[in-house]
Amino acid sequence: MAKRLLVTGGAGFIGSNFCHYVYDKYPDWQIDVLDILTYAGNTANLPEEATRHSGRIRLWIGDVTNANLVDNLVSKADTVVHFAAETHVTRSIFDNLNFFETDVIGTHIVANAILKAQDRIERFIHVSTSEVYGTARAETMDEDHPLMPMSPYASAKCGADRLVYSYWETYRIPAIIVRPFNNYGPRQHLEKVVPRFISSALLDEPFTVHGVGQAERDFIHVDDTCRALDLLLAAPRTKVIGEVFNIASGEARSVLSIAEQVAELSERPRDSIVFIGERPGQVVRHIGDYGRIERLLGWRPEIRWKDGLKATYRWYRDNRDHWRPQLWMRQIPVRTQSGVVELH
């Protein structure tokens, strides 16, 4: 059935890829995108039609903390997917106020708008993050793993995650919480590790790695995340409303190994990798268990890491004009665990 979809933060990385996915797959769906277009939001990320403010995808430039605007847009939707958030761990260490304003207060305003329009909203997907778990206490982390956020970003997202859950418990809003692990793919801001390494390779610069690079992460291609969200939109409500779902690959991958693989892809020598101080609040191991969404909806990651990394490298190689304006934002001054201020 045709839907009227509101996507907050739809000009960012995962949000814009999701908009492209829906726009291409569902030609009868109407899509409203709300984005304030901070440094991480970019109109060029969206389908071209969005900037013409006509047809079936429209861009509304505004703040998710603007209650009147959010209420108005939610009242016209039947489905809401909430991506809007500040998302960079290192930036949250350097300057964290915006993280709590956008991630917590913004989510509170969206949840209140859902409550007011509860008679027409079919489902509300809140895009949380795996960072709420902190460092794994088991080989992999399922949705019942303790929440132990280790950075201001993670704690802000944890607050938003639990706020949405409380609205489900208290008001029975049609909420679904997803916790994606580290996404990568086209249109990601250069501040994140995969595009930072790729842009360094393309610019013939060193790859900078925190500490010794042994921190392990779970990387999932953004197209796999979009497929998971699609399944959550289509699934019977009784299966998904009130639930929390990891979106993960289940594979451990060190930051150093990623630098080495990008160096190999770009035919750069191994000594292009340089090591800097360890970032405070570093998560040591962070691997997801996606068993719940697999059991309930049959979702599994489809894009293999090597294939996804190659495709992502090609996208950045072939779209330099898209990411060049971000170059000055790749690094942020941070006081490392040893007390030295370095650019991360």
Tab-separated table of C-alpha atoms in Angstrom:
chain	number	residue	atom	x	y	z
A	1	MET	CA	0.000	0.000	0.000
A	2	ALA	CA	1.111	3.572	-0.670
A	3	LYS	CA	2.570	5.361	2.340
A	4	ARG	CA	3.214	8.934	3.398
A	5	LEU	CA	6.642	8.712	4.983
A	6	LEU	CA	8.393	11.309	7.147
A	7	VAL	CA	12.164	10.846	7.345
A	8	THR	CA	13.947	13.058	9.872
A	9	GLY	CA	17.637	13.611	9.199
A	10	GLY	CA	17.067	12.350	5.664
A	11	ALA	CA	19.895	14.402	4.142
A	12	GLY	CA	22.513	12.661	6.283
A	13	PHE	CA	24.331	9.433	5.517
A	14	ILE	CA	22.016	6.541	6.411
A	15	GLY	CA	18.913	8.709	6.051
A	16	SER	CA	19.710	9.758	2.486
A	17	ASN	CA	20.579	6.218	1.436
A	18	PHE	CA	17.257	5.105	2.879
A	19	CYS	CA	15.461	7.869	0.936
A	20	HIS	CA	17.096	6.678	-2.293
A	21	TYR	CA	16.117	3.095	-1.464
A	22	VAL	CA	12.456	3.966	-0.855
A	23	TYR	CA	12.290	6.425	-3.750
A	24	ASP	CA	13.563	3.797	-6.184
A	25	LYS	CA	11.572	0.840	-4.831
A	26	TYR	CA	8.175	2.405	-4.069
A	27	PRO	CA	7.112	4.836	-6.829
A	28	ASP	CA	3.732	5.508	-5.201
A	29	TRP	CA	5.092	6.503	-1.771
A	30	GLN	CA	5.240	10.146	-0.700
A	31	ILE	CA	8.391	11.102	1.202
A	32	ASP	CA	8.863	14.198	3.376
A	33	VAL	CA	12.435	14.816	4.522
A	34	LEU	CA	13.108	17.037	7.534
A	35	ASP	CA	16.723	18.125	7.901
A	36	ILE	CA	18.386	21.230	9.312
A	37	LEU	CA	21.361	20.739	6.964
A	38	THR	CA	24.149	21.025	9.473
A	39	TYR	CA	27.684	20.189	8.303
A	40	ALA	CA	26.686	16.495	7.973
A	41	GLY	CA	23.479	17.091	5.998
A	42	ASN	CA	23.746	17.711	2.285
A	43	THR	CA	21.032	18.300	-0.307
A	44	ALA	CA	23.291	16.583	-2.849
A	45	ASN	CA	22.788	13.353	-0.888
A	46	LEU	CA	19.101	13.260	-1.791
A	47	PRO	CA	17.302	12.298	-5.009
A	48	GLU	CA	17.385	15.349	-7.251
A	49	GLU	CA	13.626	15.824	-7.099
A	50	ALA	CA	13.775	16.615	-3.382
A	51	THR	CA	15.345	20.030	-3.938
A	52	ARG	CA	12.640	21.034	-6.406
A	53	HIS	CA	10.018	20.681	-3.646
A	54	SER	CA	7.585	19.005	-5.994
A	55	GLY	CA	6.411	15.520	-6.795
A	56	ARG	CA	6.675	12.677	-4.303
A	57	ILE	CA	9.759	13.657	-2.290
A	58	ARG	CA	10.028	16.997	-0.537
A	59	LEU	CA	12.751	18.534	1.592
A	60	TRP	CA	11.756	20.630	4.602
A	61	ILE	CA	14.721	22.564	6.004
A	62	GLY	CA	14.194	22.831	9.727
A	63	ASP	CA	15.228	21.733	13.196
A	64	VAL	CA	13.902	18.544	14.764
A	65	THR	CA	13.656	20.511	18.032
A	66	ASN	CA	11.059	22.830	16.424
A	67	ALA	CA	7.898	21.321	17.927
A	68	ASN	CA	5.416	23.200	15.729
A	69	LEU	CA	7.181	22.116	12.541
A	70	VAL	CA	7.551	18.516	13.686
A	71	ASP	CA	3.905	18.341	14.799
A	72	ASN	CA	2.784	19.643	11.407
A	73	LEU	CA	4.863	17.149	9.415
A	74	VAL	CA	3.983	14.176	11.623
A	75	SER	CA	0.276	15.019	11.335
A	76	LYS	CA	0.522	14.504	7.558
A	77	ALA	CA	2.429	11.195	7.755
A	78	ASP	CA	1.392	7.634	8.447
A	79	THR	CA	4.954	6.358	9.014
A	80	VAL	CA	7.932	8.090	10.644
A	81	VAL	CA	11.581	7.012	10.444
A	82	HIS	CA	13.689	9.092	12.810
A	83	PHE	CA	17.370	9.391	11.859
A	84	ALA	CA	17.970	12.998	12.939
A	85	ALA	CA	20.924	13.074	15.345
A	86	GLU	CA	24.444	14.279	15.887
A	87	THR	CA	26.492	11.118	15.403
A	88	HIS	CA	30.268	11.538	15.575
A	89	VAL	CA	31.953	10.134	18.689
A	90	THR	CA	35.088	12.289	18.452
A	91	ARG	CA	33.113	15.473	17.785
A	92	SER	CA	30.985	14.731	20.867
A	93	ILE	CA	34.152	14.690	22.986
A	94	PHE	CA	35.217	18.041	21.569
A	95	ASP	CA	31.802	19.783	21.736
A	96	ASN	CA	28.841	17.856	23.108
A	97	LEU	CA	25.932	20.237	23.805
A	98	ASN	CA	24.398	19.820	20.340
A	99	PHE	CA	24.356	16.058	20.840
A	100	PHE	CA	22.023	16.265	23.815
A	101	GLU	CA	19.869	18.967	22.260
A	102	THR	CA	19.347	17.136	18.973
A	103	ASP	CA	19.520	13.505	20.041
A	104	VAL	CA	17.522	13.684	23.284
A	105	ILE	CA	15.352	16.796	23.077
A	106	GLY	CA	14.748	16.298	19.346
A	107	THR	CA	13.652	12.711	19.941
A	108	HIS	CA	11.400	13.863	22.789
A	109	ILE	CA	9.673	16.311	20.438
A	110	VAL	CA	9.258	13.659	17.735
A	111	ALA	CA	7.867	11.159	20.267
A	112	ASN	CA	5.380	13.765	21.536
A	113	ALA	CA	4.307	14.480	17.959
A	114	ILE	CA	3.765	10.743	17.403
A	115	LEU	CA	1.657	10.628	20.551
A	116	LYS	CA	-0.529	13.509	19.346
A	117	ALA	CA	-1.044	11.819	15.963
A	118	GLN	CA	-1.294	8.292	17.328
A	119	ASP	CA	-4.628	7.661	15.624
A	120	ARG	CA	-2.978	7.890	12.182
A	121	ILE	CA	0.662	6.831	12.690
A	122	GLU	CA	1.089	3.184	11.708
A	123	ARG	CA	4.626	2.820	12.984
A	124	PHE	CA	7.532	4.902	14.233
A	125	ILE	CA	11.056	3.587	13.667
A	126	HIS	CA	13.607	5.185	15.936
A	127	VAL	CA	17.140	4.744	14.601
A	128	SER	CA	19.305	4.329	17.674
A	129	THR	CA	22.891	3.022	17.562
A	130	SER	CA	24.979	0.100	18.757
A	131	GLU	CA	27.147	2.629	20.622
A	132	VAL	CA	24.612	2.487	23.477
A	133	TYR	CA	26.120	-0.913	24.418
A	134	GLY	CA	29.692	0.276	24.965
A	135	THR	CA	32.363	-2.439	25.047
A	136	ALA	CA	31.029	-5.969	24.669
A	137	ARG	CA	30.753	-8.161	27.755
A	138	ALA	CA	30.240	-11.219	25.542
A	139	GLU	CA	31.584	-12.449	22.208
A	140	THR	CA	28.678	-10.702	20.468
A	141	MET	CA	26.055	-8.307	21.792
A	142	ASP	CA	22.352	-9.053	21.513
A	143	GLU	CA	19.557	-6.604	22.300
A	144	ASP	CA	19.590	-7.542	26.004
A	145	HIS	CA	23.253	-6.579	26.460
A	146	PRO	CA	23.653	-3.945	29.220
A	147	LEU	CA	23.640	-0.353	27.983
A	148	MET	CA	27.011	1.164	28.936
A	149	PRO	CA	27.601	4.207	26.702
A	150	MET	CA	31.225	5.353	26.709
A	151	SER	CA	31.082	8.777	25.029
A	152	PRO	CA	28.822	11.840	25.151
A	153	TYR	CA	27.423	10.811	21.743
A	154	ALA	CA	26.628	7.314	22.959
A	155	SER	CA	25.028	8.575	26.159
A	156	ALA	CA	22.834	11.032	24.231
A	157	LYS	CA	21.685	8.257	21.903
A	158	CYS	CA	21.124	5.982	24.888
A	159	GLY	CA	18.879	8.617	26.452
A	160	ALA	CA	16.890	8.914	23.227
A	161	ASP	CA	16.652	5.124	22.882
A	162	ARG	CA	15.226	4.705	26.381
A	163	LEU	CA	12.944	7.723	25.978
A	164	VAL	CA	11.303	6.087	22.956
A	165	TYR	CA	10.974	2.819	24.847
A	166	SER	CA	9.328	4.624	27.769
A	167	TYR	CA	6.765	6.152	25.389
A	168	TRP	CA	5.986	2.660	24.117
A	169	GLU	CA	5.533	1.377	27.663
A	170	THR	CA	3.562	4.383	28.898
A	171	TYR	CA	1.520	5.486	25.884
A	172	ARG	CA	1.789	2.492	23.541
A	173	ILE	CA	2.994	4.606	20.623
A	174	PRO	CA	3.814	2.283	17.659
A	175	ALA	CA	7.565	2.439	18.249
A	176	ILE	CA	10.282	0.174	16.865
A	177	ILE	CA	13.893	0.725	17.943
A	178	VAL	CA	16.781	-0.299	15.702
A	179	ARG	CA	20.432	-0.322	16.741
A	180	PRO	CA	22.623	-0.333	13.633
A	181	PHE	CA	26.279	-1.177	14.078
A	182	ASN	CA	28.962	0.762	12.153
A	183	ASN	CA	27.496	1.582	8.753
A	184	TYR	CA	29.623	2.364	5.712
A	185	GLY	CA	28.905	3.073	2.061
A	186	PRO	CA	28.318	5.999	-0.325
A	187	ARG	CA	27.563	9.522	0.890
A	188	GLN	CA	29.134	9.073	4.340
A	189	HIS	CA	30.818	12.123	5.846
A	190	LEU	CA	34.617	12.126	5.798
A	191	GLU	CA	34.791	12.320	9.598
A	192	LYS	CA	33.919	8.587	9.794
A	193	VAL	CA	36.679	6.000	9.602
A	194	VAL	CA	36.038	4.273	6.258
A	195	PRO	CA	35.648	7.440	4.128
A	196	ARG	CA	38.453	9.097	6.083
A	197	PHE	CA	40.836	6.311	5.110
A	198	ILE	CA	39.556	6.250	1.527
A	199	SER	CA	39.880	10.022	1.098
A	200	SER	CA	43.392	9.856	2.577
A	201	ALA	CA	44.271	7.218	-0.008
A	202	LEU	CA	42.848	9.261	-2.867
A	203	LEU	CA	44.709	12.361	-1.679
A	204	ASP	CA	47.969	10.451	-1.126
A	205	GLU	CA	47.965	11.285	2.585
A	206	PRO	CA	48.872	9.086	5.592
A	207	PHE	CA	46.206	6.944	7.250
A	208	THR	CA	45.949	7.987	10.911
A	209	VAL	CA	44.987	5.221	13.347
A	210	HIS	CA	44.091	5.712	17.032
A	211	GLY	CA	46.336	3.861	19.476
A	212	VAL	CA	47.542	0.598	17.953
A	213	GLY	CA	44.356	0.135	15.927
A	214	GLN	CA	43.208	-3.051	17.644
A	215	ALA	CA	39.749	-1.755	18.627
A	216	GLU	CA	37.273	-4.106	16.923
A	217	ARG	CA	34.020	-3.049	15.296
A	218	ASP	CA	31.150	-4.586	13.382
A	219	PHE	CA	30.737	-2.938	9.951
A	220	ILE	CA	27.516	-3.292	7.981
A	221	HIS	CA	26.892	-1.837	4.515
A	222	VAL	CA	24.234	0.864	4.472
A	223	ASP	CA	22.243	-0.984	1.777
A	224	ASP	CA	21.818	-3.909	4.177
A	225	THR	CA	20.559	-1.474	6.808
A	226	CYS	CA	18.036	-0.048	4.340
A	227	ARG	CA	16.770	-3.555	3.583
A	228	ALA	CA	16.293	-4.195	7.295
A	229	LEU	CA	14.309	-0.978	7.720
A	230	ASP	CA	12.173	-1.911	4.723
A	231	LEU	CA	11.331	-5.271	6.309
A	232	LEU	CA	10.402	-3.547	9.565
A	233	LEU	CA	8.028	-1.249	7.673
A	234	ALA	CA	6.332	-4.187	5.957
A	235	ALA	CA	6.227	-6.731	8.802
A	236	PRO	CA	3.004	-7.454	10.742
A	237	ARG	CA	2.761	-4.899	13.542
A	238	THR	CA	2.422	-7.600	16.178
A	239	LYS	CA	5.903	-8.874	15.309
A	240	VAL	CA	7.789	-5.588	15.551
A	241	ILE	CA	6.004	-2.880	17.563
A	242	GLY	CA	7.679	-2.408	20.937
A	243	GLU	CA	10.738	-4.411	19.895
A	244	VAL	CA	14.443	-3.566	19.639
A	245	PHE	CA	16.493	-4.908	16.733
A	246	ASN	CA	20.231	-5.000	16.078
A	247	ILE	CA	21.371	-4.502	12.482
A	248	ALA	CA	24.829	-6.020	12.261
A	249	SER	CA	27.193	-8.249	10.312
A	250	GLY	CA	28.312	-10.338	13.286
A	251	GLU	CA	31.940	-10.037	12.119
A	252	ALA	CA	34.824	-8.489	14.048
A	253	ARG	CA	37.053	-6.071	12.162
A	254	SER	CA	39.879	-3.991	13.621
A	255	VAL	CA	40.451	-0.375	12.649
A	256	LEU	CA	44.037	-1.252	11.683
A	257	SER	CA	42.829	-4.010	9.328
A	258	ILE	CA	40.566	-1.507	7.562
A	259	ALA	CA	43.484	0.892	7.065
A	260	GLU	CA	45.541	-1.994	5.673
A	261	GLN	CA	42.788	-3.060	3.264
A	262	VAL	CA	42.225	0.485	1.989
A	263	ALA	CA	46.001	0.831	1.511
A	264	GLU	CA	45.978	-2.378	-0.511
A	265	LEU	CA	42.986	-1.264	-2.592
A	266	SER	CA	44.692	2.026	-3.389
A	267	GLU	CA	48.116	0.450	-3.897
A	268	ARG	CA	49.620	2.475	-1.079
A	269	PRO	CA	52.549	1.106	0.987
A	270	ARG	CA	51.968	-0.300	4.472
A	271	ASP	CA	54.057	2.510	5.973
A	272	SER	CA	51.375	4.995	4.877
A	273	ILE	CA	49.686	4.054	8.165
A	274	VAL	CA	50.694	6.241	11.115
A	275	PHE	CA	49.601	5.892	14.730
A	276	ILE	CA	48.366	8.684	16.992
A	277	GLY	CA	47.210	8.773	20.623
A	278	GLU	CA	44.266	6.686	21.768
A	279	ARG	CA	40.927	8.476	21.827
A	280	PRO	CA	39.255	8.746	25.271
A	281	GLY	CA	36.108	6.668	25.666
A	282	GLN	CA	37.338	4.133	23.110
A	283	VAL	CA	35.217	0.997	22.743
A	284	VAL	CA	37.480	-2.062	22.744
A	285	ARG	CA	35.194	-4.670	21.169
A	286	HIS	CA	31.825	-4.057	19.598
A	287	ILE	CA	30.290	-6.970	17.609
A	288	GLY	CA	26.572	-7.447	17.003
A	289	ASP	CA	24.219	-10.411	17.237
A	290	TYR	CA	21.473	-10.041	14.614
A	291	GLY	CA	19.635	-13.229	15.554
A	292	ARG	CA	16.381	-11.514	16.545
A	293	ILE	CA	15.723	-9.808	13.214
A	294	GLU	CA	16.837	-12.948	11.399
A	295	ARG	CA	14.412	-15.147	13.340
A	296	LEU	CA	11.442	-12.795	13.076
A	297	LEU	CA	11.898	-11.353	9.574
A	298	GLY	CA	14.482	-13.513	7.816
A	299	TRP	CA	16.958	-10.628	7.442
A	300	ARG	CA	20.646	-11.390	7.026
A	301	PRO	CA	23.462	-9.158	5.756
A	302	GLU	CA	23.959	-9.749	2.033
A	303	ILE	CA	26.891	-7.505	1.116
A	304	ARG	CA	30.256	-9.068	1.913
A	305	TRP	CA	32.811	-6.740	3.477
A	306	LYS	CA	35.352	-6.957	0.649
A	307	ASP	CA	32.698	-6.292	-1.998
A	308	GLY	CA	31.179	-3.428	-0.025
A	309	LEU	CA	34.556	-1.830	0.641
A	310	LYS	CA	35.524	-2.004	-3.042
A	311	ALA	CA	32.205	-0.474	-4.109
A	312	THR	CA	32.564	2.277	-1.490
A	313	TYR	CA	36.117	3.025	-2.624
A	314	ARG	CA	34.916	3.337	-6.225
A	315	TRP	CA	32.116	5.704	-5.195
A	316	TYR	CA	34.529	8.081	-3.436
A	317	ARG	CA	37.015	7.827	-6.295
A	318	ASP	CA	34.317	8.718	-8.831
A	319	ASN	CA	32.528	11.426	-6.779
A	320	ARG	CA	35.319	13.707	-5.576
A	321	ASP	CA	33.270	16.869	-6.121
A	322	HIS	CA	30.701	15.500	-3.671
A	323	TRP	CA	33.101	15.122	-0.740
A	324	ARG	CA	35.837	17.697	-1.348
A	325	PRO	CA	33.953	20.457	0.562
A	326	GLN	CA	34.155	18.246	3.690
A	327	LEU	CA	37.948	17.997	3.739
A	328	TRP	CA	38.440	20.678	6.364
A	329	MET	CA	36.119	18.794	8.761
A	330	ARG	CA	37.900	15.439	8.722
A	331	GLN	CA	39.889	16.106	11.888
A	332	ILE	CA	39.005	17.440	15.340
A	333	PRO	CA	41.379	18.430	18.191
A	334	VAL	CA	40.992	15.953	21.072
A	335	ARG	CA	42.956	15.432	24.273
A	336	THR	CA	44.122	11.811	24.076
A	337	GLN	CA	44.275	9.323	26.951
A	338	SER	CA	47.905	10.367	27.488
A	339	GLY	CA	46.863	14.025	27.880
A	340	VAL	CA	48.267	15.287	24.564
A	341	VAL	CA	46.000	17.309	22.250
A	342	GLU	CA	46.026	15.815	18.744
A	343	LEU	CA	43.916	16.052	15.626
A	344	HIS	CA	41.681	12.966	15.342
